[in-house]
Structure formats: C-alpha cells, structure tokens
PDB file of C-alpha atoms in Angstrom:
ATOM      1  CA  ARG S   1     -11.982   7.989 -12.964  1.00 79.00           C
ATOM      2  CA  LYS S   2     -11.761   4.948 -10.586  1.00 86.00           C
ATOM      3  CA  GLU S   3      -8.276   2.814 -11.727  1.00 90.00           C
ATOM      4  CA  VAL S   4     -10.698  -1.030 -11.769  1.00 94.00           C
ATOM      5  CA  GLU S   5     -14.886   0.282 -12.086  1.00 95.00           C
ATOM      6  CA  GLN S   6     -17.645  -2.183 -11.551  1.00 94.00           C
ATOM      7  CA  ASP S   7     -21.355  -2.160 -11.642  1.00 88.00           C
ATOM      8  CA  PRO S   8     -22.554  -2.234  -7.494  1.00 85.00           C
ATOM      9  CA  GLY S   9     -25.905  -4.086  -8.075  1.00 87.00           C
ATOM     10  CA  PRO S  10     -27.328  -5.452  -6.750  1.00 92.00           C
ATOM     11  CA  PHE S  11     -27.665  -7.949  -8.836  1.00 95.00           C
ATOM     12  CA  ASN S  12     -31.077  -9.714  -8.212  1.00 97.00           C
ATOM     13  CA  VAL S  13     -31.471 -13.231 -10.019  1.00 97.00           C
ATOM     14  CA  PRO S  14     -33.972 -16.667  -9.161  1.00 97.00           C
ATOM     15  CA  GLU S  15     -32.436 -19.457  -8.449  1.00 98.00           C
ATOM     16  CA  GLY S  16     -31.395 -21.247 -11.626  1.00 98.00           C
ATOM     17  CA  ALA S  17     -31.021 -18.470 -13.729  1.00 98.00           C
ATOM     18  CA  THR S  18     -27.645 -17.082 -15.892  1.00 98.00           C
ATOM     19  CA  VAL S  19     -26.191 -13.845 -14.824  1.00 97.00           C
ATOM     20  CA  ALA S  20     -22.795 -12.073 -16.007  1.00 96.00           C
ATOM     21  CA  PHE S  21     -20.834  -9.453 -13.953  1.00 94.00           C
ATOM     22  CA  ASN S  22     -18.347  -7.511 -16.019  1.00 94.00           C
ATOM     23  CA  CYS S  23     -15.366  -5.469 -14.456  1.00 96.00           C
ATOM     24  CA  THR S  24     -13.770  -2.736 -16.392  1.00 96.00           C
ATOM     25  CA  TYR S  25     -10.305  -1.289 -16.059  1.00 95.00           C
ATOM     26  CA  SER S  26      -8.093   2.081 -16.639  1.00 93.00           C
ATOM     27  CA  ASN S  27      -4.688   0.746 -17.472  1.00 86.00           C
ATOM     28  CA  SER S  28      -3.162  -1.207 -20.365  1.00 85.00           C
ATOM     29  CA  ALA S  29      -0.311  -2.424 -18.427  1.00 83.00           C
ATOM     30  CA  SER S  30      -2.923  -4.212 -15.980  1.00 84.00           C
ATOM     31  CA  GLN S  31      -0.750  -7.697 -16.665  1.00 83.00           C
ATOM     32  CA  SER S  32      -2.800 -10.430 -13.898  1.00 90.00           C
ATOM     33  CA  PHE S  33      -6.668 -10.574 -12.648  1.00 93.00           C
ATOM     34  CA  PHE S  34      -8.973 -12.160 -11.024  1.00 95.00           C
ATOM     35  CA  TRP S  35     -12.252 -13.082  -9.291  1.00 97.00           C
ATOM     36  CA  TYR S  36     -12.833 -12.879  -5.192  1.00 97.00           C
ATOM     37  CA  ARG S  37     -15.855 -13.038  -3.731  1.00 97.00           C
ATOM     38  CA  GLN S  38     -16.664 -11.050  -0.036  1.00 97.00           C
ATOM     39  CA  ASP S  39     -19.481 -12.891   1.873  1.00 96.00           C
ATOM     40  CA  CYS S  40     -21.038 -10.548   4.342  1.00 93.00           C
ATOM     41  CA  ARG S  41     -18.193  -9.939   6.777  1.00 90.00           C
ATOM     42  CA  LYS S  42     -15.847 -11.675   5.925  1.00 95.00           C
ATOM     43  CA  GLU S  43     -12.497 -11.916   4.058  1.00 96.00           C
ATOM     44  CA  PRO S  44     -12.161 -12.459   0.270  1.00 96.00           C
ATOM     45  CA  LYS S  45     -11.218 -15.501  -0.805  1.00 96.00           C
ATOM     46  CA  LEU S  46     -10.520 -17.103  -4.704  1.00 96.00           C
ATOM     47  CA  LEU S  47     -12.694 -17.821  -6.248  1.00 97.00           C
ATOM     48  CA  MET S  48     -10.489 -18.103 -10.317  1.00 95.00           C
ATOM     49  CA  SER S  49      -8.235 -16.631 -12.034  1.00 93.00           C
ATOM     50  CA  VAL S  50      -9.202 -14.857 -15.762  1.00 94.00           C
ATOM     51  CA  TYR S  51      -6.766 -16.272 -18.596  1.00 89.00           C
ATOM     52  CA  SER S  52      -6.330 -14.769 -21.802  1.00 88.00           C
ATOM     53  CA  SER S  53      -8.456 -17.848 -23.522  1.00 89.00           C
ATOM     54  CA  GLY S  54     -11.030 -17.677 -21.198  1.00 90.00           C
ATOM     55  CA  ASN S  55     -11.901 -19.933 -18.323  1.00 94.00           C
ATOM     56  CA  GLU S  56     -14.410 -22.365 -16.884  1.00 95.00           C
ATOM     57  CA  ASP S  57     -14.584 -23.953 -13.579  1.00 95.00           C
ATOM     58  CA  GLY S  58     -17.927 -26.311 -13.485  1.00 96.00           C
ATOM     59  CA  ARG S  59     -20.949 -23.309 -13.333  1.00 98.00           C
ATOM     60  CA  PHE S  60     -18.901 -20.222 -12.967  1.00 98.00           C
ATOM     61  CA  THR S  61     -16.838 -18.416 -16.720  1.00 97.00           C
ATOM     62  CA  ALA S  62     -14.215 -15.987 -16.161  1.00 97.00           C
ATOM     63  CA  GLN S  63     -13.239 -14.044 -19.532  1.00 96.00           C
ATOM     64  CA  LEU S  64     -10.527 -10.981 -20.160  1.00 95.00           C
ATOM     65  CA  ASN S  65     -11.014  -8.677 -23.045  1.00 94.00           C
ATOM     66  CA  ARG S  66      -7.508  -6.858 -23.747  1.00 93.00           C
ATOM     67  CA  ALA S  67      -8.538  -4.544 -26.355  1.00 93.00           C
ATOM     68  CA  SER S  68     -11.386  -3.313 -23.881  1.00 94.00           C
ATOM     69  CA  GLN S  69      -9.817  -3.757 -20.966  1.00 94.00           C
ATOM     70  CA  TYR S  70     -12.522  -5.958 -19.209  1.00 93.00           C
ATOM     71  CA  ILE S  71     -13.029  -9.061 -17.526  1.00 96.00           C
ATOM     72  CA  SER S  72     -15.728 -10.740 -17.152  1.00 97.00           C
ATOM     73  CA  LEU S  73     -17.575 -13.574 -14.675  1.00 97.00           C
ATOM     74  CA  LEU S  74     -20.350 -15.591 -15.528  1.00 97.00           C
ATOM     75  CA  ILE S  75     -22.639 -17.908 -13.580  1.00 98.00           C
ATOM     76  CA  ARG S  76     -24.646 -19.978 -14.743  1.00 98.00           C
ATOM     77  CA  ASP S  77     -27.879 -22.194 -12.814  1.00 98.00           C
ATOM     78  CA  SER S  78     -27.207 -19.720  -9.375  1.00 98.00           C
ATOM     79  CA  LYS S  79     -27.357 -21.556  -6.501  1.00 98.00           C
ATOM     80  CA  LEU S  80     -28.736 -19.586  -3.491  1.00 98.00           C
ATOM     81  CA  SER S  81     -24.764 -20.164  -1.443  1.00 97.00           C
ATOM     82  CA  ASP S  82     -23.780 -17.695  -4.282  1.00 98.00           C
ATOM     83  CA  SER S  83     -25.573 -14.721  -2.692  1.00 97.00           C
ATOM     84  CA  ALA S  84     -22.085 -12.850  -2.023  1.00 97.00           C
ATOM     85  CA  THR S  85     -20.147  -9.927  -3.178  1.00 96.00           C
ATOM     86  CA  TYR S  86     -17.956 -10.698  -6.196  1.00 97.00           C
ATOM     87  CA  LEU S  87     -14.071  -8.550  -6.575  1.00 96.00           C
ATOM     88  CA  CYS S  88     -12.959  -8.168  -9.840  1.00 96.00           C
ATOM     89  CA  VAL S  89      -8.788  -7.621  -9.168  1.00 94.00           C
ATOM     90  CA  VAL S  90      -6.549  -6.412 -10.988  1.00 93.00           C
ATOM     91  CA  ARG S  91      -2.447  -6.075 -11.556  1.00 89.00           C
ATOM     92  CA  LYS S  92       0.313  -4.456 -12.964  1.00 81.00           C
ATOM     93  CA  ASN S  93       2.882  -7.533 -12.103  1.00 70.00           C
ATOM     94  CA  THR S  94       6.003  -4.888 -13.592  1.00 54.00           C
ATOM     95  CA  ASN S  95       5.432  -2.616  -9.812  1.00 48.00           C
ATOM     96  CA  ALA S  96       6.052  -5.052  -7.255  1.00 55.00           C
ATOM     97  CA  GLY S  97       2.692  -7.020  -7.066  1.00 67.00           C
ATOM     98  CA  LYS S  98       0.318  -4.163  -5.742  1.00 79.00           C
ATOM     99  CA  SER S  99      -2.748  -4.980  -6.455  1.00 88.00           C
ATOM    100  CA  THR S 100      -5.805  -3.001  -6.948  1.00 91.00           C
ATOM    101  CA  PHE S 101      -9.367  -3.734  -6.398  1.00 93.00           C
ATOM    102  CA  GLY S 102     -12.686  -3.106  -7.830  1.00 94.00           C
ATOM    103  CA  ASP S 103     -16.317  -2.081  -4.867  1.00 93.00           C
ATOM    104  CA  GLY S 104     -17.099  -5.957  -5.998  1.00 94.00           C
ATOM    105  CA  THR S 105     -20.808  -6.474  -7.177  1.00 95.00           C
ATOM    106  CA  THR S 106     -23.625  -7.406  -5.012  1.00 95.00           C
ATOM    107  CA  LEU S 107     -25.189 -10.706  -6.062  1.00 97.00           C
ATOM    108  CA  THR S 108     -28.437 -11.693  -4.194  1.00 97.00           C
ATOM    109  CA  VAL S 109     -29.867 -14.935  -5.308  1.00 98.00           C
ATOM    110  CA  LYS S 110     -33.325 -15.879  -5.091  1.00 97.00           C
ATOM    111  CA  PRO S 111     -35.960 -19.053  -4.185  1.00 95.00           C
TER     112      PRO S 111
ATOM    113  CA  ASP C   1      -3.412 -26.147   8.605  1.00 60.00           C
ATOM    114  CA  GLY C   2      -1.037 -23.399   5.895  1.00 68.00           C
ATOM    115  CA  GLY C   3      -2.425 -19.830   6.356  1.00 94.00           C
ATOM    116  CA  ILE C   4      -3.360 -16.785   6.781  1.00 96.00           C
ATOM    117  CA  THR C   5      -3.895 -15.911  11.238  1.00 97.00           C
ATOM    118  CA  GLN C   6      -4.311 -12.905  12.242  1.00 97.00           C
ATOM    119  CA  SER C   7      -5.401 -10.857  15.917  1.00 96.00           C
ATOM    120  CA  PRO C   8      -7.115 -10.547  17.484  1.00 96.00           C
ATOM    121  CA  LYS C   9     -10.512 -10.562  15.622  1.00 96.00           C
ATOM    122  CA  TYR C  10     -12.335  -7.489  17.319  1.00 95.00           C
ATOM    123  CA  LEU C  11     -10.219  -4.850  19.274  1.00 93.00           C
ATOM    124  CA  PHE C  12     -11.265  -1.738  20.571  1.00 91.00           C
ATOM    125  CA  ARG C  13      -8.822   1.373  21.200  1.00 87.00           C
ATOM    126  CA  LYS C  14      -9.436   4.496  22.534  1.00 87.00           C
ATOM    127  CA  GLU C  15      -8.384   8.203  21.625  1.00 83.00           C
ATOM    128  CA  GLY C  16      -4.988   9.052  21.511  1.00 85.00           C
ATOM    129  CA  GLN C  17      -4.005   5.445  21.641  1.00 90.00           C
ATOM    130  CA  ASN C  18      -1.391   3.516  18.927  1.00 93.00           C
ATOM    131  CA  VAL C  19      -2.999  -0.954  18.726  1.00 95.00           C
ATOM    132  CA  THR C  20      -1.076  -2.825  16.503  1.00 96.00           C
ATOM    133  CA  LEU C  21      -2.894  -5.884  14.310  1.00 97.00           C
ATOM    134  CA  SER C  22      -1.172  -8.829  13.736  1.00 98.00           C
ATOM    135  CA  CYS C  23      -0.388 -10.811  11.233  1.00 98.00           C
ATOM    136  CA  GLU C  24       1.597 -13.991  10.601  1.00 98.00           C
ATOM    137  CA  GLN C  25       1.256 -16.356   7.817  1.00 97.00           C
ATOM    138  CA  ASN C  26       3.554 -20.104   7.185  1.00 96.00           C
ATOM    139  CA  LEU C  27       2.502 -20.439   3.412  1.00 94.00           C
ATOM    140  CA  ASN C  28       6.495 -19.135   3.210  1.00 93.00           C
ATOM    141  CA  HIS C  29       4.922 -15.833   0.828  1.00 92.00           C
ATOM    142  CA  ASP C  30       7.293 -13.337   0.312  1.00 91.00           C
ATOM    143  CA  ALA C  31       5.076 -10.893  -0.333  1.00 92.00           C
ATOM    144  CA  MET C  32       2.273  -9.169   2.055  1.00 95.00           C
ATOM    145  CA  TYR C  33       0.221  -6.560   2.857  1.00 95.00           C
ATOM    146  CA  TRP C  34      -2.481  -4.562   4.564  1.00 97.00           C
ATOM    147  CA  TYR C  35      -6.041  -3.123   3.260  1.00 97.00           C
ATOM    148  CA  ARG C  36      -8.386  -1.155   4.911  1.00 97.00           C
ATOM    149  CA  GLN C  37     -12.404  -1.899   4.271  1.00 96.00           C
ATOM    150  CA  ASP C  38     -14.990   0.701   4.958  1.00 94.00           C
ATOM    151  CA  PRO C  39     -18.948  -0.729   5.512  1.00 87.00           C
ATOM    152  CA  GLY C  40     -19.939  -1.045   1.504  1.00 82.00           C
ATOM    153  CA  GLN C  41     -16.602  -0.069   0.271  1.00 87.00           C
ATOM    154  CA  GLY C  42     -13.527  -1.406  -1.546  1.00 89.00           C
ATOM    155  CA  LEU C  43     -10.045  -2.770  -0.017  1.00 94.00           C
ATOM    156  CA  ARG C  44      -7.886  -0.161   0.348  1.00 94.00           C
ATOM    157  CA  LEU C  45      -4.016  -0.987   0.315  1.00 94.00           C
ATOM    158  CA  ILE C  46      -2.296   0.554   3.388  1.00 97.00           C
ATOM    159  CA  TYR C  47       1.094  -0.970   3.342  1.00 96.00           C
ATOM    160  CA  TYR C  48       3.100  -3.970   1.727  1.00 94.00           C
ATOM    161  CA  SER C  49       5.658  -6.277   1.413  1.00 94.00           C
ATOM    162  CA  GLN C  50       7.777  -8.168  -1.038  1.00 90.00           C
ATOM    163  CA  ILE C  51      10.733  -9.263   0.954  1.00 91.00           C
ATOM    164  CA  VAL C  52      11.699  -8.493   4.813  1.00 94.00           C
ATOM    165  CA  ASN C  53      12.581  -5.187   6.128  1.00 95.00           C
ATOM    166  CA  ASP C  54      11.580  -3.523   2.974  1.00 94.00           C
ATOM    167  CA  PHE C  55       7.959  -1.916   2.735  1.00 95.00           C
ATOM    168  CA  GLN C  56       6.361   0.571   0.534  1.00 94.00           C
ATOM    169  CA  LYS C  57       3.711   2.480   1.615  1.00 95.00           C
ATOM    170  CA  GLY C  58      -0.294   2.294  -0.561  1.00 94.00           C
ATOM    171  CA  ASP C  59      -2.321   4.404  -1.126  1.00 92.00           C
ATOM    172  CA  ILE C  60      -3.622   5.353   3.079  1.00 96.00           C
ATOM    173  CA  ALA C  61      -0.782   4.504   3.852  1.00 97.00           C
ATOM    174  CA  GLU C  62      -1.135   8.326   6.451  1.00 96.00           C
ATOM    175  CA  GLY C  63      -2.307   7.366  10.382  1.00 96.00           C
ATOM    176  CA  TYR C  64      -0.055   3.731   9.513  1.00 97.00           C
ATOM    177  CA  SER C  65       2.892   1.970  10.940  1.00 97.00           C
ATOM    178  CA  VAL C  66       4.435  -1.826  10.151  1.00 98.00           C
ATOM    179  CA  SER C  67       7.577  -3.589  10.334  1.00 98.00           C
ATOM    180  CA  ARG C  68       8.525  -6.361   8.585  1.00 97.00           C
ATOM    181  CA  GLU C  69      12.221  -8.289  10.641  1.00 97.00           C
ATOM    182  CA  LYS C  70      10.437 -11.199   9.086  1.00 97.00           C
ATOM    183  CA  LYS C  71       9.382 -13.353   6.833  1.00 96.00           C
ATOM    184  CA  GLU C  72       6.169 -14.893   7.963  1.00 97.00           C
ATOM    185  CA  SER C  73       5.072 -11.347   9.948  1.00 98.00           C
ATOM    186  CA  PHE C  74       4.364  -8.341   8.678  1.00 98.00           C
ATOM    187  CA  PRO C  75       2.172  -6.429  12.185  1.00 98.00           C
ATOM    188  CA  LEU C  76       0.099  -2.953  11.496  1.00 98.00           C
ATOM    189  CA  THR C  77      -0.121  -0.091  14.094  1.00 97.00           C
ATOM    190  CA  VAL C  78      -3.324   2.167  14.144  1.00 95.00           C
ATOM    191  CA  THR C  79      -1.330   4.940  14.911  1.00 93.00           C
ATOM    192  CA  SER C  80      -3.388   8.089  16.869  1.00 89.00           C
ATOM    193  CA  ALA C  81      -2.597  10.538  13.370  1.00 87.00           C
ATOM    194  CA  GLN C  82      -5.549   8.074  12.234  1.00 88.00           C
ATOM    195  CA  LYS C  83      -8.585   9.758  13.310  1.00 86.00           C
ATOM    196  CA  ASN C  84     -11.056   7.513  11.824  1.00 90.00           C
ATOM    197  CA  PRO C  85      -9.290   3.468  11.443  1.00 92.00           C
ATOM    198  CA  THR C  86     -12.704   2.037  12.724  1.00 94.00           C
ATOM    199  CA  ALA C  87     -13.468  -0.495   9.704  1.00 95.00           C
ATOM    200  CA  PHE C  88     -12.147  -3.617   8.862  1.00 97.00           C
ATOM    201  CA  TYR C  89      -8.231  -4.972   8.589  1.00 98.00           C
ATOM    202  CA  LEU C  90      -7.096  -7.591   6.204  1.00 98.00           C
ATOM    203  CA  CYS C  91      -4.548  -8.268   5.738  1.00 98.00           C
ATOM    204  CA  ALA C  92      -3.230 -10.426   2.696  1.00 96.00           C
ATOM    205  CA  SER C  93      -0.040 -12.315   1.764  1.00 94.00           C
ATOM    206  CA  SER C  94       0.774 -13.393  -1.880  1.00 91.00           C
ATOM    207  CA  ASP C  95       3.716 -15.653  -3.555  1.00 86.00           C
ATOM    208  CA  ARG C  96       6.256 -13.159  -5.622  1.00 77.00           C
ATOM    209  CA  THR C  97       6.011 -15.187  -8.968  1.00 73.00           C
ATOM    210  CA  ARG C  98       4.425 -14.126 -11.713  1.00 68.00           C
ATOM    211  CA  ASP C  99      -0.253 -14.675 -12.160  1.00 74.00           C
ATOM    212  CA  GLN C 100      -0.593 -15.450  -8.579  1.00 83.00           C
ATOM    213  CA  PRO C 101      -2.960 -14.304  -6.372  1.00 88.00           C
ATOM    214  CA  GLN C 102      -3.793 -13.192  -3.003  1.00 91.00           C
ATOM    215  CA  HIS C 103      -4.354 -15.117  -0.022  1.00 93.00           C
ATOM    216  CA  PHE C 104      -6.226 -12.933   3.301  1.00 96.00           C
ATOM    217  CA  GLY C 105      -5.871 -13.977   6.685  1.00 97.00           C
ATOM    218  CA  ASP C 106      -9.989 -13.627   8.386  1.00 95.00           C
ATOM    219  CA  GLY C 107      -9.421  -9.699   9.183  1.00 97.00           C
ATOM    220  CA  THR C 108      -9.704  -7.280  12.047  1.00 97.00           C
ATOM    221  CA  ARG C 109     -12.387  -5.587  13.357  1.00 96.00           C
ATOM    222  CA  LEU C 110     -11.762  -2.647  15.219  1.00 95.00           C
ATOM    223  CA  SER C 111     -13.851   0.724  16.621  1.00 92.00           C
ATOM    224  CA  ILE C 112     -12.725   4.032  18.551  1.00 86.00           C
ATOM    225  CA  LEU C 113     -14.287   4.222  22.598  1.00 81.00           C
TER     226      LEU C 113
END
C-alpha cells in the first residue's frame, strides 16, 4: 500500500461545478499536510497548507481528518483555469522534513 | 526576486556519461531536495539535505550523487550507473521551521541520446 494515495481521476466537470478530492495517508505520525497544483510539464506550485481546523482560500477549502487519516480539497465554482493535476503532500516533521507526494488527481474543467 | 533556479532546462545524455544538474536558491532555506518525475507519475525523492555538508538518500538514490558545499547550491549528478535517466527532475527547498512547505524550481528535462 502506498504511503499517500489519491484517486487519479480524471475528474471532468463543467464550469461552475463543485468538485472534491480526497487523499488518504497511512502513517499516523504525519504532521504537516499540503495541496499543490501542477500544470502539464510544469513544476508543482503550492496551493494551500492544510490546518487541523480546516481552512479556506477563496474558492478552495481544505480539511484534515486525523482520525480517518485523510485530507480533502474542495473547489467551488470551477473555472477553466483550475484544470490541472492536484498533488497531496504529507510530511512527518520528525523525519527531518522528508515529504511524501501522492501521484495526483487530474481535473479537467470544460466550458 | 527570490526563488529557485534550475539549469539547464533541457539536457541530453550520451551512454556512459555523467551529467550534472544545477540547483541554486536565494531564499535562505536550509533544506533542499531533489525529485524525479516520470510521465503520468508522482514525485519520487532522490536525495535531500537539511544543512550544509550533510545529505541523506531518498527513496531512489541509486545511480545519483549530490553535494551540499554551500547553502545556496545543491547540484545533482546523474551517473552512468543510472540506466533509465529519462525524466523530469525537480529541485525544491524549504525552511526548516515546522510546517513550512517546499518551493520548487521549474525543472530540468533529461533525455538519453
């Protein structure tokens, strides 16, 4: 079993739709969580950190469920420009900052 | 502007040749990382360094080597022992403070001639 698992998709949604991605992690010692966005043939870029109480940044909401060991990303009112691969990242801070990346979930937003 | 610079953007390797990928950052970050990404796959950690003159193997270190002589620089050498080097190589850095995310350079695409 992979340490970090994501549904690869692809998720194909119309503009304006709400879409949610989940990411599960296996190590209960994990301490820090992030969502990155990666466009085709580009480097990953930080979308948002995920805090224990949940957090929101505009149309994006991230949540953490430590009991069930998963994090989620909700995108409201999808835009064409949201089309990308979304990477879930989990880090055990006791392991000197080594992070584990999920394989990503691909989102395509269509007109 | 502060950031991470990787060079070259594209690199071709001949059989039996070692090649070195450059990664420089001016973010004053202590930690630096090298990842490999194959088409349609996630990122896999090659090596990482938390401090100057120290580095650790990641999950796929065989066939690669690194050095960390300066805080700003973390070059990666792809040796001839790496039999399948064609991939997208990404360098990242982060502050060692807890909960700080990694920031990436724009990558180097390596292919075999």
